[in-house]
XYZ file of C-alpha atoms in Angstrom:
361
model
C 85.770 85.154 72.154
C 81.867 85.337 71.011
C 79.687 87.144 73.161
C 76.682 84.768 75.103
C 73.892 86.240 72.987
C 73.904 85.714 69.209
C 73.770 89.403 67.231
C 70.971 87.902 65.345
C 70.394 89.787 61.729
C 73.241 92.185 62.142
C 75.436 92.990 58.988
C 78.836 93.198 60.890
C 82.456 93.767 59.220
C 85.763 93.644 60.796
C 87.519 97.192 60.638
C 91.134 97.776 61.255
C 92.660 101.557 61.495
C 96.113 100.137 61.322
C 96.430 102.820 58.619
C 99.084 105.837 59.157
C 101.010 102.957 61.448
C 104.726 102.744 60.926
C 105.961 98.989 60.849
C 107.676 98.663 64.420
C 105.788 100.720 65.941
C 103.536 99.217 69.139
C 99.817 98.551 67.947
C 98.279 99.916 70.924
C 95.629 101.846 68.834
C 94.683 99.366 66.579
C 91.387 98.279 66.493
C 90.293 95.301 64.935
C 87.127 93.867 66.181
C 83.883 92.926 65.455
C 82.439 96.102 64.815
C 78.173 95.661 63.948
C 77.792 98.750 61.451
C 74.229 98.146 61.278
C 72.124 99.230 65.088
C 69.041 98.442 64.258
C 68.473 95.256 65.567
C 67.254 94.552 69.202
C 64.869 92.792 71.262
C 62.431 93.396 74.109
C 60.104 96.095 74.162
C 59.929 98.325 71.568
C 57.513 100.837 72.985
C 60.125 101.612 76.176
C 63.015 103.435 76.767
C 65.884 102.083 74.788
C 69.189 100.941 76.625
C 71.925 101.782 74.227
C 75.278 99.825 74.401
C 78.555 100.939 72.836
C 81.955 99.260 73.367
C 84.918 101.940 73.146
C 88.200 100.347 73.198
C 90.189 103.044 73.090
C 94.098 103.270 74.635
C 94.595 106.536 73.129
C 94.447 107.451 76.994
C 97.213 104.896 78.067
C 98.937 103.491 75.956
C 98.414 99.614 76.707
C 97.000 97.391 74.271
C 95.405 95.041 76.815
C 92.452 97.463 77.950
C 91.044 97.434 74.464
C 89.761 93.481 74.919
C 87.585 95.213 78.086
C 84.129 95.275 75.699
C 84.563 91.952 74.355
C 85.425 90.555 78.145
C 82.512 92.074 79.646
C 80.152 90.284 77.173
C 81.004 87.584 77.426
C 80.289 87.751 81.448
C 77.109 87.198 79.649
C 76.136 90.604 79.647
C 73.673 91.258 77.192
C 71.517 88.146 78.664
C 71.160 90.386 81.154
C 70.317 93.124 79.357
C 67.576 91.213 77.355
C 65.852 90.621 80.523
C 65.249 94.057 81.728
C 61.532 95.615 80.937
C 63.477 98.025 78.143
C 64.676 98.323 74.603
C 68.160 96.904 74.166
C 70.217 98.035 70.995
C 74.033 96.738 71.229
C 75.955 99.010 68.450
C 79.296 96.864 68.766
C 82.642 98.514 69.488
C 83.204 102.173 67.658
C 85.980 101.941 65.472
C 88.550 104.451 66.598
C 91.823 106.742 65.090
C 95.132 105.076 65.323
C 97.705 106.113 67.664
C 101.593 105.699 67.830
C 103.489 105.105 71.133
C 106.116 107.657 70.079
C 103.440 110.260 69.457
C 103.801 114.153 70.898
C 101.523 114.505 74.294
C 99.535 117.151 72.213
C 99.169 114.502 69.397
C 97.730 111.968 71.538
C 95.727 114.525 73.210
C 94.132 115.817 69.741
C 93.114 111.764 69.326
C 91.768 111.528 72.286
C 89.457 114.408 71.042
C 89.209 113.072 67.583
C 87.779 109.786 69.281
C 85.452 111.776 71.799
C 83.720 113.524 68.589
C 83.131 110.453 66.683
C 81.476 108.927 70.645
C 79.349 112.019 70.886
C 78.189 112.437 67.032
C 76.858 108.771 67.204
C 74.996 109.374 70.430
C 73.535 112.674 69.023
C 72.056 110.313 66.435
C 70.691 107.800 68.101
C 69.474 108.642 71.444
C 66.534 110.022 72.215
C 65.119 111.985 75.713
C 65.121 109.040 78.483
C 67.471 106.720 76.523
C 70.074 105.485 79.110
C 73.758 104.942 76.925
C 75.975 102.167 78.398
C 79.701 102.877 77.425
C 82.444 99.994 77.846
C 85.640 101.569 77.601
C 88.708 101.400 77.415
C 90.763 103.826 79.251
C 89.051 106.776 81.516
C 89.268 108.880 78.130
C 86.002 107.153 76.870
C 83.518 109.533 79.201
C 84.915 112.544 77.402
C 82.874 111.703 74.688
C 79.972 110.645 77.175
C 80.018 114.136 78.442
C 80.486 115.786 75.118
C 77.170 113.967 74.035
C 75.260 114.659 76.994
C 76.005 118.277 76.966
C 75.124 118.360 73.331
C 71.722 117.206 74.037
C 71.098 119.865 76.154
C 70.894 117.787 79.509
C 71.654 119.671 82.787
C 73.749 117.188 84.695
C 75.940 115.953 87.307
C 79.001 113.760 86.454
C 80.035 111.475 89.229
C 83.180 110.339 88.777
C 83.733 107.462 91.093
C 87.797 106.979 90.623
C 90.780 106.770 92.501
C 92.287 109.440 90.427
C 91.526 112.878 89.566
C 92.085 113.036 86.097
C 92.514 116.409 86.153
C 95.912 117.012 85.348
C 97.053 119.427 81.993
C 99.848 118.846 80.237
C 102.028 120.860 82.425
C 100.982 118.996 85.369
C 101.011 115.686 84.247
C 104.230 113.426 85.529
C 102.845 110.324 82.641
C 101.447 112.838 80.110
C 98.755 110.162 79.591
C 95.666 111.607 78.186
C 93.446 109.507 80.491
C 94.690 111.783 83.591
C 93.423 114.681 81.791
C 89.913 113.734 81.164
C 88.184 116.044 83.083
C 90.326 119.350 82.683
C 89.416 118.711 78.950
C 86.085 118.706 79.688
C 86.173 121.574 81.820
C 88.201 123.829 79.356
C 91.890 123.608 81.183
C 93.234 122.829 77.836
C 91.771 125.262 75.578
C 94.081 124.386 72.299
C 92.497 121.147 72.247
C 88.783 121.837 72.736
C 86.418 124.171 74.484
C 84.997 123.039 77.980
C 82.041 121.841 77.641
C 80.595 121.246 81.504
C 81.485 123.230 84.523
C 84.172 122.250 87.732
C 80.876 122.530 89.987
C 79.255 120.001 87.911
C 82.182 117.010 88.590
C 81.602 114.552 91.989
C 84.601 112.775 92.193
C 84.465 110.060 94.496
C 86.741 107.081 96.035
C 89.473 109.835 95.165
C 93.007 108.698 96.824
C 95.970 109.820 94.196
C 96.376 113.016 93.242
C 99.747 114.777 91.500
C 100.717 117.936 93.220
C 99.483 120.261 90.309
C 96.491 118.660 90.011
C 95.193 118.758 93.564
C 96.113 122.545 93.077
C 94.213 122.939 89.521
C 90.989 120.919 91.418
C 90.991 123.485 94.593
C 91.017 126.738 92.852
C 88.211 124.967 90.963
C 86.377 123.622 93.908
C 85.903 120.647 92.395
C 84.034 118.173 94.758
C 87.015 115.734 95.394
C 85.999 112.628 98.311
C 88.277 109.703 99.361
C 86.826 106.376 99.820
C 86.375 107.319 103.955
C 84.502 110.383 103.111
C 82.001 108.358 101.134
C 81.273 106.086 103.832
C 81.180 109.060 106.713
C 78.692 111.184 104.426
C 77.370 109.191 102.012
C 73.704 110.826 102.465
C 74.684 114.010 102.179
C 76.913 113.309 99.047
C 73.883 111.465 97.644
C 71.542 114.049 98.671
C 73.562 116.869 97.201
C 73.457 115.185 93.861
C 71.492 117.164 90.833
C 68.175 114.992 89.273
C 70.285 113.980 85.804
C 73.701 112.267 86.715
C 76.330 110.557 84.477
C 77.901 107.851 86.465
C 81.715 107.311 85.405
C 82.770 104.263 87.015
C 86.457 103.447 87.081
C 87.843 100.117 87.834
C 90.638 101.647 89.972
C 88.178 103.112 92.424
C 87.485 99.430 94.147
C 90.699 98.428 96.236
C 92.997 95.923 94.094
C 92.893 93.222 96.407
C 89.119 92.736 94.804
C 89.927 94.085 91.611
C 93.276 93.411 90.290
C 92.323 93.497 86.688
C 93.301 97.627 86.410
C 96.215 99.360 85.480
C 96.614 101.787 88.056
C 95.654 99.936 91.472
C 95.801 102.468 94.389
C 95.448 100.729 98.151
C 92.316 102.232 100.150
C 89.684 101.964 98.280
C 85.869 100.854 98.321
C 85.435 97.276 98.857
C 83.246 95.461 95.693
C 80.151 95.905 97.919
C 80.033 99.088 98.651
C 80.970 100.306 95.076
C 78.089 98.495 94.093
C 75.647 99.551 96.510
C 76.867 103.434 95.863
C 76.445 103.122 92.303
C 72.843 101.778 92.847
C 72.230 104.662 95.202
C 73.681 107.200 93.002
C 70.598 105.464 90.647
C 68.036 105.468 93.037
C 65.256 108.577 92.712
C 67.591 110.107 89.898
C 67.461 109.847 86.029
C 70.528 108.360 85.292
C 71.618 109.633 81.671
C 74.762 107.528 81.086
C 76.862 105.216 82.734
C 80.746 104.168 81.380
C 82.628 101.514 83.068
C 86.228 101.729 82.053
C 90.070 100.710 82.693
C 89.340 97.441 83.131
C 92.396 95.194 81.688
C 91.322 91.452 81.330
C 94.776 90.448 80.861
C 95.558 91.928 84.630
C 92.371 89.895 86.272
C 92.700 86.811 89.157
C 89.781 84.547 88.255
C 87.585 87.013 86.690
C 86.859 88.422 89.641
C 87.196 92.236 88.044
C 84.926 90.988 85.162
C 82.190 90.040 87.835
C 82.516 93.139 89.749
C 82.212 95.486 86.577
C 79.378 93.036 85.831
C 77.425 93.698 88.917
C 78.212 97.398 89.067
C 76.624 97.523 85.323
C 73.506 95.056 86.542
C 72.953 97.351 90.144
C 72.849 100.323 88.337
C 70.250 99.285 85.034
C 68.276 97.517 88.120
C 67.772 100.619 89.731
C 67.334 102.814 86.762
C 64.579 100.043 85.296
C 61.949 101.153 87.880
C 61.907 104.976 87.319
C 60.476 105.146 84.164
C 58.363 108.306 85.471
C 61.591 109.985 85.905
C 62.901 108.941 82.689
C 59.583 110.682 80.725
C 59.866 113.973 80.305
C 62.526 116.781 78.568
C 66.523 116.512 79.088
C 66.375 119.551 81.194
C 63.164 118.789 83.613
C 64.139 118.846 87.571
C 62.070 117.881 90.390
C 61.476 119.037 93.919
C 64.653 118.789 96.274
C 62.161 116.413 97.866
C 61.674 113.948 94.978
C 65.471 113.748 93.695
C 67.174 113.002 97.131
C 66.714 109.559 98.371
C 66.725 108.524 102.335
C 69.852 107.642 103.730
C 71.495 104.033 102.680
C 73.069 101.879 105.093
C 75.999 99.930 104.014
C 74.882 96.435 102.476
C 74.833 93.064 105.076
C 74.994 90.801 102.579
C 77.490 90.200 99.617
C 75.829 91.647 96.338
C 78.315 90.037 93.981
C 80.376 86.929 94.028
C 84.244 88.166 94.179
């Protein structure tokens, strides 16, 4: 499906990373998509901060083929047209080619491939990002966000990770019932799987909001690490307090399954009792207001499971809300990556739940 805005003048190749995959193996990690290898094209003001867009169609963390089509599907919702209207320079880097994987790979091998893909993403962001730029990554399963965390840490930022999700993604090989690495991302990032990689962020920098489905061993690990874990009901009750507790620099990783499946059916791991669509959209906007949004990931959108494009429209609305809130904060974005502000400056006023719909389900 062609994107709604033409990729003007860019030189693009078709990348196929099927090498090494045996005949008959499921093609869940195949990459055969338009990958733009010249990222110099942009539109908007060239003297403004830059929004970088990267598709990360990984299925290495969850062996399901359809999720790799999410970046293409979200671009087709008019995402690039919306970005082009912002008072910012926009660069769409296309979709990243990823290492191949096999459904039959042992769990340690699958984890190693997730880390390899994350390092590719980290290196890409280190090459292109400047202080004040916004990194927008469209997954892919939730292992997408490991590379974002690694990149921000490597760039020297002191930041909180706001993980909006139904799940904790804090499993290890020993605690995971499924063995799927997309449920181990934060354990990897904090160093709980040292054979795979060193930790890059401290557990006290993690804010897990919307959580309502934890495995027993995962729950124990989160408790031992004293990670902030908050259910949707608690977010509703403590919204102002939670927002006020965030650090000035934030990375928001938004998993589609944080929203109740009645409104967001297009995901693989739905859990009842999630946020409404409006709650999710307004929450993301409130997180960004008064803070320096370093990066936004939108992950775990499975277009083939969507109904009437409801989930695609929701994902678009989340991105739109975050970037509209980000757009008005250039004084915050200027300065060094580790710059901080006073508590008073970094804490927005309490925001009530919206009284109007923020998107059309």
